[in-house]
Coordinates of N, CA and C in Angstrom, one line a residue:
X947 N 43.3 73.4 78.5 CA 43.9 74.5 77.8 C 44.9 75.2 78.6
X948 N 45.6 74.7 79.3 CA 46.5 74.9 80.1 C 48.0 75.1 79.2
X949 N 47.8 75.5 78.0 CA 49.2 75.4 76.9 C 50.0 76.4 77.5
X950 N 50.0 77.7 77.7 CA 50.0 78.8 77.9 C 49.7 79.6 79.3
X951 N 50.4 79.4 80.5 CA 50.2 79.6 82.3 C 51.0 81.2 82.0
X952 N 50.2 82.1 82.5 CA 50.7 83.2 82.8 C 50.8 83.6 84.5
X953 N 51.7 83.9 84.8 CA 52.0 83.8 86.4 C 53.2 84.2 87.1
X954 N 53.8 83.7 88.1 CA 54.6 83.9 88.4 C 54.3 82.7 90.1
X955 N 55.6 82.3 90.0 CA 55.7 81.1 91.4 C 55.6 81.7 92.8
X956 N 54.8 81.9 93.6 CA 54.8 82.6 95.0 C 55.8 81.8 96.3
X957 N 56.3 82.5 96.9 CA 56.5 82.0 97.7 C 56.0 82.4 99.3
X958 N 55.0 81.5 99.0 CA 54.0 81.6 100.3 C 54.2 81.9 101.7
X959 N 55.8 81.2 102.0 CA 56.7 81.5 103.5 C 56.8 83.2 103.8
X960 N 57.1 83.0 102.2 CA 58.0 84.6 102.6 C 56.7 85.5 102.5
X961 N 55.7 85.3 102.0 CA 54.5 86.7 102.2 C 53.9 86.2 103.6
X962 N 53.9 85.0 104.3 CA 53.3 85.0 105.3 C 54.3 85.5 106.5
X963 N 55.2 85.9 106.5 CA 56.1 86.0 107.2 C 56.2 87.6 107.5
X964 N 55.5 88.4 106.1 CA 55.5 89.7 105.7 C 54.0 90.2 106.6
X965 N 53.1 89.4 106.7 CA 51.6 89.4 107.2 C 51.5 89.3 108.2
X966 N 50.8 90.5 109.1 CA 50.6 90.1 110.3 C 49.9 88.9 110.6
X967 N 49.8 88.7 112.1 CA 49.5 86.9 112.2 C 48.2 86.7 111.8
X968 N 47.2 87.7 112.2 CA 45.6 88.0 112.4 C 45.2 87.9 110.7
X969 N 46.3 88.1 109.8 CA 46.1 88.0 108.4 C 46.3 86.7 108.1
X970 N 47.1 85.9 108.2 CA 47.8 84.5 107.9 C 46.7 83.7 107.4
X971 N 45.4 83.7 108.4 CA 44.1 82.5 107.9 C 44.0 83.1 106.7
X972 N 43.8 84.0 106.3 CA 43.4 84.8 104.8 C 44.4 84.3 103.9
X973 N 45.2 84.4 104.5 CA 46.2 84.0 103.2 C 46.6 82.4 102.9
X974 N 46.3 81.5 104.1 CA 46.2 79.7 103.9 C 44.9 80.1 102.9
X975 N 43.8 80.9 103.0 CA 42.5 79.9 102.3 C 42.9 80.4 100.7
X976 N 43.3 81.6 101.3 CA 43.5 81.9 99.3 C 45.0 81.2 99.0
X977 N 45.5 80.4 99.7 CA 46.6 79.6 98.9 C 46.0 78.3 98.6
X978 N 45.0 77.7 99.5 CA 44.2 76.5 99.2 C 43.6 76.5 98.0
X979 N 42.8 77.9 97.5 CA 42.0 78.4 97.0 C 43.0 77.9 95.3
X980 N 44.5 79.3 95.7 CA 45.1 78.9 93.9 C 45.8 77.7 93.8
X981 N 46.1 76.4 94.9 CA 46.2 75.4 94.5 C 45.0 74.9 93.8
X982 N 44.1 74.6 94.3 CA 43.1 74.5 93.7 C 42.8 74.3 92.0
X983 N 42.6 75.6 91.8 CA 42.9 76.2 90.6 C 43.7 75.7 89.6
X984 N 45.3 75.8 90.3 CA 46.5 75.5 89.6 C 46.5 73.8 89.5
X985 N 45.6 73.0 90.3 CA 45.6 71.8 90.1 C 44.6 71.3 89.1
X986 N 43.3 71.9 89.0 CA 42.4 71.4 87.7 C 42.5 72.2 87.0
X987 N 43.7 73.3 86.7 CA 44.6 73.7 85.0 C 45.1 72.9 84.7
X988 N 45.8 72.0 85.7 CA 47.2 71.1 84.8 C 46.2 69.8 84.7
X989 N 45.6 69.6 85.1 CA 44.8 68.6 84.6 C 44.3 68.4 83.3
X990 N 43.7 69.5 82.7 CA 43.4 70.0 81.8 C 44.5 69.9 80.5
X991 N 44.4 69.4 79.2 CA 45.5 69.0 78.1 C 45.6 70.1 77.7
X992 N 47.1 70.3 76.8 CA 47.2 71.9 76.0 C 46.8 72.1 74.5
X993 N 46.0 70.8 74.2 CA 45.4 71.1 72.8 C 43.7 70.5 73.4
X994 N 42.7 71.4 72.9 CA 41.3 70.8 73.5 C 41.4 69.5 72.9
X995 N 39.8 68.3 73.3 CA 40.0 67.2 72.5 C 39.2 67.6 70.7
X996 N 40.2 66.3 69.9 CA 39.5 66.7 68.6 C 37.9 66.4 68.7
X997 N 37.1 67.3 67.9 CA 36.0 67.1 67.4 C 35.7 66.1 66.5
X998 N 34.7 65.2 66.7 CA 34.3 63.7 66.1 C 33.0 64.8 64.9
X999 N 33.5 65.2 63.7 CA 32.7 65.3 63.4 C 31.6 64.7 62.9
X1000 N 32.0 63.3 62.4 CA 31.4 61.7 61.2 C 30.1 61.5 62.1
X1001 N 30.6 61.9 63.9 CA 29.9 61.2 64.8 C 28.5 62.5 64.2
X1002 N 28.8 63.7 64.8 CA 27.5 64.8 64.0 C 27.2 64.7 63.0
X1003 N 27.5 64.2 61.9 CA 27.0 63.8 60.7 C 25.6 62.6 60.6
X1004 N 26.6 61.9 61.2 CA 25.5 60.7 61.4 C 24.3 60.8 62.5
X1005 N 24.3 62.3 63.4 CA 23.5 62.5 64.6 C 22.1 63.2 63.7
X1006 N 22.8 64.3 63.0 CA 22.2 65.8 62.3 C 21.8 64.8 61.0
X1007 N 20.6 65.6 60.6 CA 20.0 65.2 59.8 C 20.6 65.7 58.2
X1008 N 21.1 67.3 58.5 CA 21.5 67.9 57.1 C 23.1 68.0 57.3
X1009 N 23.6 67.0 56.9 CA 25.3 67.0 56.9 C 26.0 68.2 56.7
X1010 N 25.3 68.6 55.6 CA 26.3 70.0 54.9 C 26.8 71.1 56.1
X1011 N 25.2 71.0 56.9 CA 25.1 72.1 57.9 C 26.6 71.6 59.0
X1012 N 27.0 70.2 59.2 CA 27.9 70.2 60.2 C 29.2 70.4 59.0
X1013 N 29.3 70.0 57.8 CA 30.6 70.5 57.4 C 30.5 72.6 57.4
X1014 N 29.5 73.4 57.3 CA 29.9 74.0 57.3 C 30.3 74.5 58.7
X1015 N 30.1 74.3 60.0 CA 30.5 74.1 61.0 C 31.5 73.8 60.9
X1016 N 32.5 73.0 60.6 CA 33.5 72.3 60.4 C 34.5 73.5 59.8
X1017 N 33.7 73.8 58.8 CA 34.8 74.7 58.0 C 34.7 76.3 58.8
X1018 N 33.9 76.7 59.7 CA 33.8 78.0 60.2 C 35.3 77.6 61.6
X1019 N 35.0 76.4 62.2 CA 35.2 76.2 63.2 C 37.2 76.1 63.2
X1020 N 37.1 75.3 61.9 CA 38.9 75.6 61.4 C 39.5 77.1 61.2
X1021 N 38.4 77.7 60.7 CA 38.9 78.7 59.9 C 38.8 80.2 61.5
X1022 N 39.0 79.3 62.4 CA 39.2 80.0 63.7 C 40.7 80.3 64.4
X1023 N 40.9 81.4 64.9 CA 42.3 81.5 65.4 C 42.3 82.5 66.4
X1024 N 43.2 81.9 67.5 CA 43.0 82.2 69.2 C 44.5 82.7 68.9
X1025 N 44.4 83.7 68.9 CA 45.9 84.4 69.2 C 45.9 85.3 71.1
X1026 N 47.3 85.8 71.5 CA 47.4 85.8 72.6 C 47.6 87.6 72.4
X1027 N 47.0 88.2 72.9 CA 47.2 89.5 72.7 C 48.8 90.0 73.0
X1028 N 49.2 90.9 71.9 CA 50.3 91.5 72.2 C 50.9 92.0 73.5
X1029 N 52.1 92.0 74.0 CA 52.2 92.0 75.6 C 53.0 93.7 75.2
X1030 N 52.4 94.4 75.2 CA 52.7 95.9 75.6 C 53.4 96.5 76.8
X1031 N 52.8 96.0 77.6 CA 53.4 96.5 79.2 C 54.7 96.2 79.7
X1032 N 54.9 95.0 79.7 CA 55.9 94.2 80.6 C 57.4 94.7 80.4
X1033 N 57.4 95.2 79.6 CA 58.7 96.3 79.5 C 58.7 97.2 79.8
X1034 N 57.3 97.9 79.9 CA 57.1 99.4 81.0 C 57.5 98.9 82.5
X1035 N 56.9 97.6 82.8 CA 56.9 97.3 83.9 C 58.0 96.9 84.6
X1036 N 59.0 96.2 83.4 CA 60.2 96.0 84.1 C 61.3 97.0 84.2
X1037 N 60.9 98.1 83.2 CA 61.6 99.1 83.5 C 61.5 99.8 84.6
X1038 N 60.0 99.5 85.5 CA 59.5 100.5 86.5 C 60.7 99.8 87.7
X1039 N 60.4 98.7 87.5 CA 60.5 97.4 88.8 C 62.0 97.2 88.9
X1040 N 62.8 97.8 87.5 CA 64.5 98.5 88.0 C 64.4 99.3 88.1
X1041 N 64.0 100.5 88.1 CA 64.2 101.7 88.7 C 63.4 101.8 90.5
X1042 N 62.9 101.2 90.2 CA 62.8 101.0 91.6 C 63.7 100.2 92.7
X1043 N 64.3 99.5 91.8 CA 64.9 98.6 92.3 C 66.8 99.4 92.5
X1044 N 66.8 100.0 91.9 CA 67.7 101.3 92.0 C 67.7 101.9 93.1
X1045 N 66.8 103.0 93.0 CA 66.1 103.9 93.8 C 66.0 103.2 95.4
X1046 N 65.6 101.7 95.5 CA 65.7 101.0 96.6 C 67.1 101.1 96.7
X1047 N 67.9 100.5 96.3 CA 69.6 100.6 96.6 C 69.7 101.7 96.9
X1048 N 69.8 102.8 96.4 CA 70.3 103.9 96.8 C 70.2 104.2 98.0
X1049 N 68.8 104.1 98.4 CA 68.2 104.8 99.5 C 69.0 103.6 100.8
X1050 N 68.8 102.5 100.1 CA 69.4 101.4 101.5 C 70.7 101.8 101.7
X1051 N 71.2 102.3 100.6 CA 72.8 102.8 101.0 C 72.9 104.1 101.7
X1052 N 72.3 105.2 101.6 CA 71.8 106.3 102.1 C 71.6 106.4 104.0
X1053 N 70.5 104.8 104.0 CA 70.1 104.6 105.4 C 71.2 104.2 106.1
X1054 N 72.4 103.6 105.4 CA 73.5 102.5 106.2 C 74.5 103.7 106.4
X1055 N 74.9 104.5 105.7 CA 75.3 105.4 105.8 C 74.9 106.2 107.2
X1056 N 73.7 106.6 107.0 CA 73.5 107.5 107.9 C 72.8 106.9 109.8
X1057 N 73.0 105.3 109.6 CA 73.2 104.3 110.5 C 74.6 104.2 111.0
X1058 N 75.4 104.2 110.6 CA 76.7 104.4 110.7 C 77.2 105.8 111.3
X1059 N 76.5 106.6 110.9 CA 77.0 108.3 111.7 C 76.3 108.0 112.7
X1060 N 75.1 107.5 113.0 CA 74.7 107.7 114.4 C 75.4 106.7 115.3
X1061 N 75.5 105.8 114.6 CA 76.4 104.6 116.0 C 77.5 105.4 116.4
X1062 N 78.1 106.6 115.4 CA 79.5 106.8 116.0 C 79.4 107.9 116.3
X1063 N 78.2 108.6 116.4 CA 77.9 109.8 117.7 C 77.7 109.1 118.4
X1064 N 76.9 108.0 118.6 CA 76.3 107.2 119.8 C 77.5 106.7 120.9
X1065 N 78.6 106.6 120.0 CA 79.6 105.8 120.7 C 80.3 106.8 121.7
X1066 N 80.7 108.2 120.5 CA 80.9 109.2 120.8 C 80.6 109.7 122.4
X1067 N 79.1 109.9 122.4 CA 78.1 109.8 123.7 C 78.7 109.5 125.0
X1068 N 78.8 107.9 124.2 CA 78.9 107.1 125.7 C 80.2 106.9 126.2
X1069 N 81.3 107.3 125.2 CA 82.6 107.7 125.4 C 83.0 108.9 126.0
X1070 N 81.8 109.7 126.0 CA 82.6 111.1 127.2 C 82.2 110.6 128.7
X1071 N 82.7 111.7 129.5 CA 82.7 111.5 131.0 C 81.4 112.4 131.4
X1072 N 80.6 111.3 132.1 CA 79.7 112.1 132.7 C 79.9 113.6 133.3
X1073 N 78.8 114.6 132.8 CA 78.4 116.0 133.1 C 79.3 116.2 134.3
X1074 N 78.5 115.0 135.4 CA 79.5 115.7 136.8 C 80.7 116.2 137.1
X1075 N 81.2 115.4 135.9 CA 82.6 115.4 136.0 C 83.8 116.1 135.6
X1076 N 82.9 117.1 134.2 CA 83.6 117.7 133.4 C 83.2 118.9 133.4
X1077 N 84.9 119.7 133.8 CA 84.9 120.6 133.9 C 84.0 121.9 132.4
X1078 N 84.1 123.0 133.0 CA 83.5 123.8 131.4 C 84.5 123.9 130.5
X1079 N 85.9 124.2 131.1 CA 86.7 124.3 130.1 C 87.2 122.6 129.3
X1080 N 86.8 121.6 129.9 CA 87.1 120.3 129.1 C 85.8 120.5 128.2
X1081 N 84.4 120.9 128.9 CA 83.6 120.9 128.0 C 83.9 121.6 126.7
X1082 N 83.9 123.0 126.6 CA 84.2 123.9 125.4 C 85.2 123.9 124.6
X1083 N 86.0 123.0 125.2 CA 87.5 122.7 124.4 C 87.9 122.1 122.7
X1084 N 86.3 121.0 122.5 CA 86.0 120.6 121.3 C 84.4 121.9 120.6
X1085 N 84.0 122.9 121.5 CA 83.2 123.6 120.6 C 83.8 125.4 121.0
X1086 N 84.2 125.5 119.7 CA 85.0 126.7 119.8 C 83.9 127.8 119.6
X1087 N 82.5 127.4 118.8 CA 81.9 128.6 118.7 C 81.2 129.0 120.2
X1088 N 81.1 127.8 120.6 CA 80.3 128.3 122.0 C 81.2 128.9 123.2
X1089 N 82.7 128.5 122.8 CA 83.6 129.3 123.9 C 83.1 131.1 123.5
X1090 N 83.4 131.1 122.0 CA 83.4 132.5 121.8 C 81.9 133.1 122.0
X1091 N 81.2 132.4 122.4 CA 79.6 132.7 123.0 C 80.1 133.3 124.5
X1092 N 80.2 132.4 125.0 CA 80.5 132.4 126.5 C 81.7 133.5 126.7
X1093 N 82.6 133.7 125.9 CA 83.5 134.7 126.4 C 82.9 136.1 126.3
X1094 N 82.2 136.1 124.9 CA 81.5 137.5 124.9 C 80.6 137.6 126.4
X1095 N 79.6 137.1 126.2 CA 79.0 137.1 127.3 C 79.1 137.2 128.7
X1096 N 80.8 136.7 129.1 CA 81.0 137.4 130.3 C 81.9 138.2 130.3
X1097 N 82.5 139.1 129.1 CA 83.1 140.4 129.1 C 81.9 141.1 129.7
X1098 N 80.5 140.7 128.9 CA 79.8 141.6 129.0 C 79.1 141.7 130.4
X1099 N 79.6 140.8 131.6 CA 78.9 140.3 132.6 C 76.9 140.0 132.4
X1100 N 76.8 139.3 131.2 CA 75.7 139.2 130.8 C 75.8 137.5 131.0
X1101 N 75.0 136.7 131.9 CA 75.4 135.6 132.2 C 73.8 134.8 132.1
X1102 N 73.1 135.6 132.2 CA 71.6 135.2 132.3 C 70.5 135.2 130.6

């Protein structure tokens, strides 16, 4: 009865790669586990085998009883429940998937400002070296700190 596989294809590398190592045996046995599985489904044909019913007829003593069997047994129908979700879900799984972009763009961004303060950093001249006035020359609010402060001979 394997007509009908609902699933999706894993790629086993890439989750084991995602797992720490101390997890990895857990994740071989349960891959052993849905090979397993996924090998005696396909084994399995996508229509059951027919019912011999001539063969029950000739077994059962009251025939009628296997034709009415027969006629309950046709008059049967396996439908696949309506799939409701999967468009909630795929609407979740792009907006997330949005939301992910954004944010990666957000972090590259803000990866990018720090490498070029960083650079910034390592581009000035060691403390020892620079004078106050090369210091305060790019922060103008702290000159006007520092000038108040020693009009006022308030240095401490």
């Amino acid at each position: 009865m394997a007509a009908k596989q609902v699933g999706r294809v894993f790629d086993w590398a890439a989750i084991a790669n995602r797992l720490p190592k101390t997890s990895r045996a857990e994740l071989a046995s349960l891959r052993t586990a849905y090979v397993a599985v996924q090998t005696s489904l396909s084994k399995l044909s996508a229509e059951p085998q027919p019912i011999d019913w001539q063969w029950y007829k000739s077994q059962i003593k009251a025939p009628e009883y296997v034709d009415s069997l027969k006629a309950e047994y046709e008059a049967l129908q396996f439908t696949y429940p309506e799939d409701k979700i999967s468009a909630a879900i795929n609407a979740n799984e792009k907006e997330a998937a949005d939301k992910s972009a954004k944010l990666l763009a957000e972090v590259d961004q803000k990866i990018a400002s720090l490498k070029a303060q960083l650079a910034a950093v390592k581009a000035e001249r060691p403390l020892e070296e620079v004078t106050v006035n090369e210091f305060l020359a790019d922060k103008p609010e702290w000159r006007k700190e520092f000038d108040k402060e020693t009009e006022k001979n308030n240095y401490l």
